[in-house]
Amino acid sequence: MRTSEPPPAGAAPAAHPRPGRREGTAATTAVTTLEVLRRLGTGPRGLTEAEAEDRLVRHGENTLPAARTAPLLRRFLGGVRDPFTGVLLCLAAVSAAVTSWGTACVLTVLVAVSCALRARAGRQADRSAAALHGALPSTATVRRRAGPSYTETREREVPACDLVPGDIVRLAPGDLVPADVRLLRATGLSVHQAALTGESVPVAKHPVDDPEGPGGPGSRAPAAADAFEAPHLCFQGSSVAAGSATAVVTATGPGTRFATAHGTDHEHGPRQGGVERPFDRSVKGVVWLLVRLMALTPPLVLAAGALLHRSSPESPAFAVAVAVGLTPEMLPVVVNTVLARGAGRLAGRYGVIVKRLPALHDLGAVEVLCTDKTGTLTQDLPVLDRTLAPDGGPCPEALAWAAVNSLVTLQLAEVPQPDPLDEAVLAAAPPGAADRYEGVAALPLDPVRRRSAALVRDGSGHTLAVKGAPEDVLDRCTRLRTREGTAALDPAARARLDRLAADAAGEGLRVLAVAVGDLPLRPRPLTSAAESGLTLVGFVALRDALAPTAADALASLARRGVSLAVLTGDHPGTAARVCRDLGLTVAPEAVVTGDTVDALDDAELAALAARTTVFARCAPEHKARVVRALRAAGRTTGYLGDGVNDLPALRAADLGICTKDAAQVAREAAGVVLATKDLTALSHAVAYGRRASADIVTYLRITLSSNVGNVIAMLGAGLLLPFLPMLPAQVLLQNLCFDAAQLTLALDRPPASAADRPATLRPAGLLRTVAGYGVLNAAADLATFGVIALTGHPGAHAGGEAAFHAGWFTENLLTQALVMLLLRPRGGATPAPVRAAAAFLAAVGVALPLLPAGASFGMAPPPPAYYPLLAALLALYGAALACARARRAPRGAETGRAPGPSGQADGACTGAVSRHAEGAAPGPFGPGDGARARVR
């Protein structure tokens, strides 16, 4: 299904069309040029100034829909939409309802800090991205009349934003096409449409006025891909490579195909609502896990108290405090701090702009990177690959004569913009190859003739050097060069030469035939009639120049377990050749075309996409469909593109990525912008994303393991003790201390192995992890109850209750300090901030009950005998944690899964390449599939 309809081109306008209406639909399908002009209400001499002003009022300016930057306050309030932030707000409301004002205030402050961090980072990313925005052409050459008289026509430069449907414009080499137009006249016109179609080769354009041709009677409006191939249509966003033309404007502003890219995918709705990103899925899973646990905890606490007839006025507040204690309150702050810190470093060190903070996490989750070819993997510049003699061997003479042709053409043909093929030939030719010849005349490359000619002379006479498309040049040859001299070009030789050129083209090379002819007299002037009776010298074959860092970037991504899929509108042979040049093992027969994609249903396409590296001849909807198929198969998919034709795929992917030279609409759709031409920055960005995800999971593992243990212990204490095991104020104080210490986890340094595999948070694996460690923590807490019972009589008097509260408070903070040190990722020294935070927890836990301030929180010093027993208990607890960690690492390394303390895997892990690296932090991440495209 096509993603959008073609730009209107000539339907009879309504009396008062709405601003931005695409007035020219019928202009693409009208029978004759005259009918096109009639339906647009214009003529060959253009509109009058009054008519142009009236249409400008009715249609609006010829500008793209502006992307509005959200105000800072709206960004701040938008942070509340984060699911976990919403949970914290609900907890704050519940706390206020039970008059637990301290907890309510703390939670509200945490929400405000999280929203502020996200708003600030988003605004900084928008400013960085805005600095990269390019612009559409600022002026255009338009033909208008001062009044009704047809004799007062003049051409002048006007702001491109003032163009209206019906204007007659002039196009010259190097011009950006200012609107969607239909050609009226053209001379040797070729247009770069890479930003729209991905085709790296300029496309020949010429007027069409054939009743039976495109747009003839009964024909349908051309579809998306067909419209770009129509020879008589040019579109905003393309540029003139060569030649000149006069055209009528058929659509402006929001009506152009370029502007349509700002809209939605007709089939799948808007990008923002159509794709649930990896970060959203991860957060939603964790939130629902916590919501279920938090909803279950207060009723259990209250029910236990009611069954044992131990309810008190503080029981509701205590139940809410327990639920809050289960909640990782600092999660929004830690997540936004980690992501903002990583995004800032990426921008400063590697020029990678993360436009929205969750995109950094999504980078780390990418398993498959789909990429366009032109402008990303290649530079859209040809370079010499080889020369071919008529017998198939090398032919330096063909390169020398091609250089003569290119040099004279550039000197004498008055070409404002050099042809990239000429520049490539001159760059590859030996120095001085063309110096012995004097240029006399030249015929530049004509998209219809598909060849150029240069007349030169030396001491012996005049020689015509011709180069161009093999079939066109061979049609004008009667002889060919051989090792012995020359020979007649008979049908057998012609068939052999056609196969030789076709074989080179099948390898993805652009082939030029080179021929010469002796002219004893100089023709006056030089015309195409002189291009006859030529002698074929040989062939020059060129290929796309690779982006300098593309091979290194793809190899680095493959080592990190990221698969590659190339989706391009180019020829299958060209696409396969580029992949082979980049070191990817791709057979030509393994390339899938857009026609094959059309013939498959979604399930078949998903199976094919899983084993295919290159998709060629892809229209924009083909690219988007392949991306959706990969996502439907459970693969986290990123898309790297730079053109308008990449927009559907950018919107369909889990994460859109583009380069700094991408079309403005592509930059607006992408979540990550590479501000440098160094593609290895993408590999660094993936590593940063995975490290950020590792930091987030470290926080969750440490916090939830401790919190789950505390909740289990509190429920057990509620059944065993005749009083509350901890007062609400003590729970709040403990949470504040732990929360403050946890902020340092945002500054942790995960091991290098954390960047070796795609990181996708799996809530089920997280639950198994924290349940295993939580049971260990609860066992330590319950053992502490026994220690307190041995060293005193906690239920005998109020002082005993205070001592019990103090003893458990101390043990809680000390065990949490141990958890921070022992459950963080291994593979490097513990950062100083984390060590300082653990020391802070230990100091508060030991000192506060002994100080006068402890009495204000309902605590009394525990008995002296308590501390030696507590030290022994903590030593056993630390040893148990260390044993659990040691037990996890080898099993994870052997199976590629990360088992929890109970021996169960934290999460499913697929793929033969990714492994759980030895010493890596255990957690709920499952590595993704290995690189499908092998790198030599």
Tab-separated table of N, CA and C in Angstrom, residues 368-418:
chain	number	residue	atom	x	y	z
A	368	VAL	N	18.802	-4.588	15.717
A	368	VAL	CA	18.940	-4.543	14.264
A	368	VAL	C	18.986	-3.076	13.849
A	369	LEU	N	20.003	-2.727	13.077
A	369	LEU	CA	20.093	-1.371	12.528
A	369	LEU	C	19.802	-1.440	11.038
A	370	CYS	N	18.678	-0.853	10.639
A	370	CYS	CA	18.353	-0.710	9.224
A	370	CYS	C	18.902	0.632	8.757
A	371	THR	N	19.472	0.657	7.571
A	371	THR	CA	20.081	1.896	7.107
A	371	THR	C	19.875	2.075	5.618
A	372	ASP	N	19.709	3.308	5.228
A	372	ASP	CA	19.727	3.664	3.821
A	372	ASP	C	21.179	3.578	3.348
A	373	LYS	N	21.388	3.573	2.040
A	373	LYS	CA	22.747	3.501	1.505
A	373	LYS	C	23.293	4.874	1.161
A	374	THR	N	22.547	5.605	0.338
A	374	THR	CA	23.045	6.875	-0.172
A	374	THR	C	23.081	7.917	0.932
A	375	GLY	N	24.239	8.534	1.117
A	375	GLY	CA	24.381	9.589	2.109
A	375	GLY	C	24.685	9.091	3.500
A	376	THR	N	24.586	7.794	3.723
A	376	THR	CA	24.905	7.237	5.038
A	376	THR	C	26.120	6.315	4.926
A	377	LEU	N	25.960	5.211	4.191
A	377	LEU	CA	27.087	4.303	3.983
A	377	LEU	C	28.002	4.792	2.875
A	378	THR	N	27.477	5.569	1.946
A	378	THR	CA	28.277	6.110	0.848
A	378	THR	C	28.231	7.634	0.880
A	379	GLN	N	29.177	8.235	0.131
A	379	GLN	CA	29.265	9.694	0.101
A	379	GLN	C	28.512	10.305	-1.072
A	380	ASP	N	27.848	9.459	-1.885
A	380	ASP	CA	27.173	9.949	-3.076
A	380	ASP	C	28.171	10.591	-4.044
A	381	LEU	N	29.423	10.076	-4.033
A	381	LEU	CA	30.456	10.538	-4.948
A	381	LEU	C	31.082	9.315	-5.610
A	382	PRO	N	31.162	9.287	-6.962
A	382	PRO	CA	31.760	8.127	-7.621
A	382	PRO	C	33.287	8.182	-7.573
A	383	VAL	N	33.893	7.013	-7.589
A	383	VAL	CA	35.354	6.885	-7.693
A	383	VAL	C	35.647	5.770	-8.685
A	384	LEU	N	36.831	5.831	-9.303
A	384	LEU	CA	37.201	4.826	-10.303
A	384	LEU	C	37.384	3.464	-9.647
A	385	ASP	N	36.800	2.450	-10.272
A	385	ASP	CA	37.013	1.078	-9.812
A	385	ASP	C	37.975	0.341	-10.730
A	386	ARG	N	37.770	0.439	-12.050
A	386	ARG	CA	38.637	-0.260	-12.992
A	386	ARG	C	38.431	0.307	-14.396
A	387	THR	N	39.337	-0.022	-15.286
A	387	THR	CA	39.159	0.234	-16.713
A	387	THR	C	39.110	-1.110	-17.431
A	388	LEU	N	38.417	-1.151	-18.544
A	388	LEU	CA	38.258	-2.400	-19.285
A	388	LEU	C	38.539	-2.165	-20.762
A	389	ALA	N	39.412	-2.970	-21.331
A	389	ALA	CA	39.628	-2.974	-22.766
A	389	ALA	C	38.535	-3.825	-23.425
A	390	PRO	N	38.377	-3.726	-24.720
A	390	PRO	CA	37.367	-4.564	-25.382
A	390	PRO	C	37.554	-6.057	-25.155
A	391	ASP	N	38.788	-6.493	-24.870
A	391	ASP	CA	38.996	-7.913	-24.598
A	391	ASP	C	38.845	-8.251	-23.122
A	392	GLY	N	38.466	-7.283	-22.276
A	392	GLY	CA	38.246	-7.531	-20.857
A	392	GLY	C	39.430	-7.219	-19.969
A	393	GLY	N	40.573	-6.929	-20.509
A	393	GLY	CA	41.741	-6.582	-19.712
A	393	GLY	C	41.741	-5.123	-19.318
A	394	PRO	N	42.750	-4.687	-18.558
A	394	PRO	CA	42.829	-3.268	-18.187
A	394	PRO	C	43.112	-2.399	-19.401
A	395	CYS	N	42.665	-1.148	-19.314
A	395	CYS	CA	42.789	-0.247	-20.467
A	395	CYS	C	43.085	1.169	-19.994
A	396	PRO	N	44.334	1.487	-19.674
A	396	PRO	CA	44.665	2.862	-19.258
A	396	PRO	C	44.328	3.905	-20.316
A	397	GLU	N	44.365	3.493	-21.608
A	397	GLU	CA	44.066	4.459	-22.663
A	397	GLU	C	42.627	4.957	-22.572
A	398	ALA	N	41.699	4.086	-22.149
A	398	ALA	CA	40.306	4.505	-22.008
A	398	ALA	C	40.183	5.583	-20.934
A	399	LEU	N	40.910	5.436	-19.838
A	399	LEU	CA	40.879	6.444	-18.786
A	399	LEU	C	41.476	7.756	-19.268
A	400	ALA	N	42.560	7.683	-20.069
A	400	ALA	CA	43.194	8.904	-20.567
A	400	ALA	C	42.246	9.676	-21.487
A	401	TRP	N	41.589	8.975	-22.423
A	401	TRP	CA	40.657	9.672	-23.313
A	401	TRP	C	39.416	10.156	-22.567
A	402	ALA	N	38.978	9.414	-21.565
A	402	ALA	CA	37.858	9.886	-20.748
A	402	ALA	C	38.232	11.171	-20.027
A	403	ALA	N	39.495	11.263	-19.563
A	403	ALA	CA	39.953	12.477	-18.887
A	403	ALA	C	39.994	13.649	-19.862
A	404	VAL	N	40.425	13.395	-21.109
A	404	VAL	CA	40.424	14.451	-22.121
A	404	VAL	C	38.998	14.968	-22.329
A	405	ASN	N	38.061	14.044	-22.465
A	405	ASN	CA	36.663	14.428	-22.652
A	405	ASN	C	36.155	15.247	-21.472
A	406	SER	N	36.441	14.794	-20.239
A	406	SER	CA	35.939	15.481	-19.047
A	406	SER	C	36.534	16.868	-18.912
A	407	LEU	N	37.854	16.993	-19.138
A	407	LEU	CA	38.512	18.286	-18.962
A	407	LEU	C	38.001	19.312	-19.966
A	408	VAL	N	37.916	18.921	-21.230
A	408	VAL	CA	37.463	19.865	-22.257
A	408	VAL	C	35.989	20.215	-22.048
A	409	THR	N	35.186	19.232	-21.646
A	409	THR	CA	33.771	19.512	-21.389
A	409	THR	C	33.619	20.534	-20.278
A	410	LEU	N	34.381	20.365	-19.205
A	410	LEU	CA	34.290	21.314	-18.097
A	410	LEU	C	34.791	22.701	-18.501
A	411	GLN	N	35.785	22.747	-19.416
A	411	GLN	CA	36.362	24.035	-19.798
A	411	GLN	C	35.501	24.788	-20.807
A	412	LEU	N	34.900	24.072	-21.755
A	412	LEU	CA	34.267	24.738	-22.887
A	412	LEU	C	32.744	24.655	-22.918
A	413	ALA	N	32.174	23.731	-22.169
A	413	ALA	CA	30.728	23.526	-22.289
A	413	ALA	C	29.927	24.435	-21.378
A	414	GLU	N	30.583	25.303	-20.626
A	414	GLU	CA	29.912	26.242	-19.727
A	414	GLU	C	28.935	25.517	-18.796
A	415	VAL	N	29.466	24.506	-18.152
A	415	VAL	CA	28.660	23.752	-17.186
A	415	VAL	C	28.828	24.415	-15.826
A	416	PRO	N	27.778	25.030	-15.262
A	416	PRO	CA	27.930	25.735	-13.981
A	416	PRO	C	28.321	24.811	-12.840
A	417	GLN	N	27.851	23.578	-12.901
A	417	GLN	CA	28.132	22.639	-11.821
A	417	GLN	C	28.787	21.401	-12.419
A	418	PRO	N	30.035	21.111	-12.045
A	418	PRO	CA	30.721	19.961	-12.641
A	418	PRO	C	29.975	18.667	-12.381
